[in-house]
Amino acid sequence: MSHLDEKLQIAEDINLTFDLTAKPNTSDLKAHEDRAVIANLRADLVLPNNKILTVDIDFNATSGYHNTTMMIMDDFGVEMLAAGFETKYGKEYADKIRQTWANKELPSDPRKPTYLLVQKPINENKMPSVFAVCGRKDHINTSPLAIV
């Protein structure tokens, strides 16, 4: 932690560290007038073999995560997302979300998805895209497929 880092505990089990070093915005993203916009998240994932996999999630306009509105990381979140989809779009789509979360994409994959990303639709007449991420063996040159 440098002298420009600031820590904040927002709940007993949620700690944030802010790096207050000034950096230029090299992304294509623009902040809202009254709200910041997430450009990048770095996550250390604890794998089933107890090793750590570090993932940088880039929300820049040219990345596959552009327009991401939600990141779902556990069974409760998946059920909340599925309930919302069921109410708004129907049981078929909600069940597809539940099924994707509960299963490996391919039987040879080392694990089930680690998280789901929900992308807001570009057109209000379309459905959001939902991506199951980080359950595959090969992370190189593989884009997650939209499950809905």
CSV table of C-alpha atoms in Angstrom, one decimal:
chain,number,residue,atom,x,y,z
A,1,MET,CA,0.0,0.0,0.0
A,2,SER,CA,1.5,3.3,-1.0
A,3,HIS,CA,1.0,6.6,0.8
A,4,LEU,CA,-1.7,7.5,-1.8
A,5,ASP,CA,-3.8,4.4,-1.0
A,6,GLU,CA,-6.9,4.8,1.2
A,7,LYS,CA,-8.8,1.9,2.8
A,8,LEU,CA,-12.5,1.8,3.4
A,9,GLN,CA,-14.5,-0.9,5.1
A,10,ILE,CA,-18.1,-0.8,3.8
A,11,ALA,CA,-19.2,-3.9,5.6
A,12,GLU,CA,-17.5,-6.4,8.0
A,13,ASP,CA,-16.6,-8.6,5.0
A,14,ILE,CA,-16.1,-6.0,2.3
A,15,ASN,CA,-13.0,-3.9,2.2
A,16,LEU,CA,-12.0,-1.4,-0.5
A,17,THR,CA,-8.6,0.0,-1.2
A,18,PHE,CA,-8.5,3.2,-3.3
A,19,ASP,CA,-5.3,4.1,-5.2
A,20,LEU,CA,-5.5,7.9,-5.3
A,21,THR,CA,-2.7,8.3,-7.7
A,22,ALA,CA,-3.9,10.6,-10.6
A,23,LYS,CA,-4.0,8.7,-13.9
A,24,PRO,CA,-5.1,9.8,-17.3
A,25,ASN,CA,-8.2,8.3,-18.8
A,26,THR,CA,-6.9,6.1,-21.7
A,27,SER,CA,-10.3,4.3,-22.3
A,28,ASP,CA,-13.1,5.3,-24.6
A,29,LEU,CA,-15.4,5.5,-21.6
A,30,LYS,CA,-16.8,8.8,-20.3
A,31,ALA,CA,-18.0,9.5,-16.8
A,32,HIS,CA,-21.6,10.7,-16.2
A,33,GLU,CA,-22.0,14.3,-15.0
A,34,ASP,CA,-22.8,13.1,-11.5
A,35,ARG,CA,-21.4,9.5,-11.4
A,36,ALA,CA,-18.2,7.7,-12.1
A,37,VAL,CA,-18.1,4.8,-14.6
A,38,ILE,CA,-16.2,1.5,-14.0
A,39,ALA,CA,-13.5,1.1,-16.6
A,40,ASN,CA,-11.7,-1.9,-15.1
A,41,LEU,CA,-11.9,-4.4,-12.3
A,42,ARG,CA,-9.2,-6.8,-11.1
A,43,ALA,CA,-10.4,-9.9,-9.4
A,44,ASP,CA,-8.4,-12.7,-7.7
A,45,LEU,CA,-10.4,-15.9,-8.1
A,46,VAL,CA,-9.9,-18.7,-5.6
A,47,LEU,CA,-10.0,-21.9,-7.8
A,48,PRO,CA,-11.2,-25.3,-6.6
A,49,ASN,CA,-7.6,-26.4,-6.3
A,50,ASN,CA,-7.0,-23.5,-3.9
A,51,LYS,CA,-4.8,-21.6,-6.4
A,52,ILE,CA,-5.5,-18.0,-7.3
A,53,LEU,CA,-6.3,-16.9,-10.9
A,54,THR,CA,-6.2,-13.1,-11.4
A,55,VAL,CA,-8.6,-11.7,-14.0
A,56,ASP,CA,-8.7,-8.1,-15.3
A,57,ILE,CA,-12.2,-7.2,-16.4
A,58,ASP,CA,-12.0,-4.4,-18.9
A,59,PHE,CA,-15.2,-2.4,-19.4
A,60,ASN,CA,-13.8,-0.2,-22.2
A,61,ALA,CA,-16.1,0.4,-25.2
A,62,THR,CA,-14.0,-1.9,-27.4
A,63,SER,CA,-14.1,-4.9,-24.9
A,64,GLY,CA,-16.7,-7.6,-24.7
A,65,TYR,CA,-17.8,-6.2,-21.3
A,66,HIS,CA,-19.0,-2.8,-22.7
A,67,ASN,CA,-22.5,-1.9,-21.3
A,68,THR,CA,-22.2,-4.3,-18.4
A,69,THR,CA,-24.8,-3.5,-15.9
A,70,MET,CA,-24.5,-6.4,-13.4
A,71,MET,CA,-22.0,-8.9,-12.2
A,72,ILE,CA,-23.5,-11.9,-10.5
A,73,MET,CA,-21.2,-14.0,-8.3
A,74,ASP,CA,-23.3,-16.5,-6.3
A,75,ASP,CA,-26.5,-18.6,-6.1
A,76,PHE,CA,-28.5,-15.8,-4.4
A,77,GLY,CA,-27.5,-13.3,-7.1
A,78,VAL,CA,-28.4,-15.9,-9.8
A,79,GLU,CA,-31.8,-16.5,-8.3
A,80,MET,CA,-32.5,-12.7,-8.1
A,81,LEU,CA,-31.5,-12.3,-11.7
A,82,ALA,CA,-33.5,-15.3,-12.8
A,83,ALA,CA,-36.6,-14.0,-10.9
A,84,GLY,CA,-36.3,-10.7,-12.6
A,85,PHE,CA,-36.0,-12.3,-16.0
A,86,GLU,CA,-38.9,-14.6,-15.3
A,87,THR,CA,-41.1,-11.6,-14.4
A,88,LYS,CA,-40.0,-9.5,-17.3
A,89,TYR,CA,-39.2,-12.0,-20.1
A,90,GLY,CA,-40.6,-15.3,-19.1
A,91,LYS,CA,-39.8,-18.6,-17.4
A,92,GLU,CA,-37.9,-20.0,-20.4
A,93,TYR,CA,-35.1,-17.4,-20.1
A,94,ALA,CA,-35.0,-17.5,-16.3
A,95,ASP,CA,-34.5,-21.3,-16.5
A,96,LYS,CA,-31.7,-20.9,-19.0
A,97,ILE,CA,-29.9,-18.6,-16.6
A,98,ARG,CA,-30.4,-21.1,-13.7
A,99,GLN,CA,-29.3,-24.0,-15.9
A,100,THR,CA,-26.2,-22.3,-17.1
A,101,TRP,CA,-25.1,-21.4,-13.6
A,102,ALA,CA,-25.7,-24.9,-12.3
A,103,ASN,CA,-23.7,-26.7,-15.0
A,104,LYS,CA,-20.3,-26.6,-16.7
A,105,GLU,CA,-20.4,-25.3,-20.3
A,106,LEU,CA,-18.7,-28.4,-21.5
A,107,PRO,CA,-18.3,-31.6,-19.5
A,108,SER,CA,-14.5,-31.3,-19.9
A,109,ASP,CA,-14.4,-27.8,-18.3
A,110,PRO,CA,-12.7,-27.7,-14.9
A,111,ARG,CA,-15.6,-25.9,-13.2
A,112,LYS,CA,-18.9,-24.2,-13.4
A,113,PRO,CA,-19.1,-20.5,-14.2
A,114,THR,CA,-17.5,-18.2,-11.6
A,115,TYR,CA,-19.7,-15.2,-12.5
A,116,LEU,CA,-22.4,-14.0,-14.8
A,117,LEU,CA,-22.2,-10.6,-16.6
A,118,VAL,CA,-25.4,-8.9,-17.7
A,119,GLN,CA,-25.2,-6.4,-20.5
A,120,LYS,CA,-27.9,-3.8,-21.0
A,121,PRO,CA,-29.6,-4.0,-24.3
A,122,ILE,CA,-28.7,-1.5,-27.0
A,123,ASN,CA,-32.3,-1.2,-28.0
A,124,GLU,CA,-35.1,-1.2,-25.3
A,125,ASN,CA,-37.1,-3.7,-27.4
A,126,LYS,CA,-34.4,-6.3,-27.0
A,127,MET,CA,-33.4,-8.5,-24.0
A,128,PRO,CA,-30.2,-8.0,-22.0
A,129,SER,CA,-27.3,-10.3,-22.9
A,130,VAL,CA,-26.1,-12.6,-20.1
A,131,PHE,CA,-22.6,-14.2,-20.2
A,132,ALA,CA,-21.3,-17.1,-18.1
A,133,VAL,CA,-17.7,-16.5,-17.5
A,134,CYS,CA,-14.6,-18.3,-16.1
A,135,GLY,CA,-15.5,-21.9,-16.0
A,136,ARG,CA,-13.6,-23.0,-19.1
A,137,LYS,CA,-10.2,-24.6,-19.2
A,138,ASP,CA,-9.0,-22.3,-22.1
A,139,HIS,CA,-9.1,-18.6,-21.4
A,140,ILE,CA,-7.1,-17.6,-24.4
A,141,ASN,CA,-9.1,-16.4,-27.4
A,142,THR,CA,-12.4,-17.6,-26.1
A,143,SER,CA,-15.3,-15.2,-25.8
A,144,PRO,CA,-18.1,-16.1,-23.6
A,145,LEU,CA,-21.3,-16.8,-25.5
A,146,ALA,CA,-24.5,-15.0,-24.5
A,147,ILE,CA,-26.8,-17.4,-22.8
A,148,VAL,CA,-29.9,-15.3,-23.3
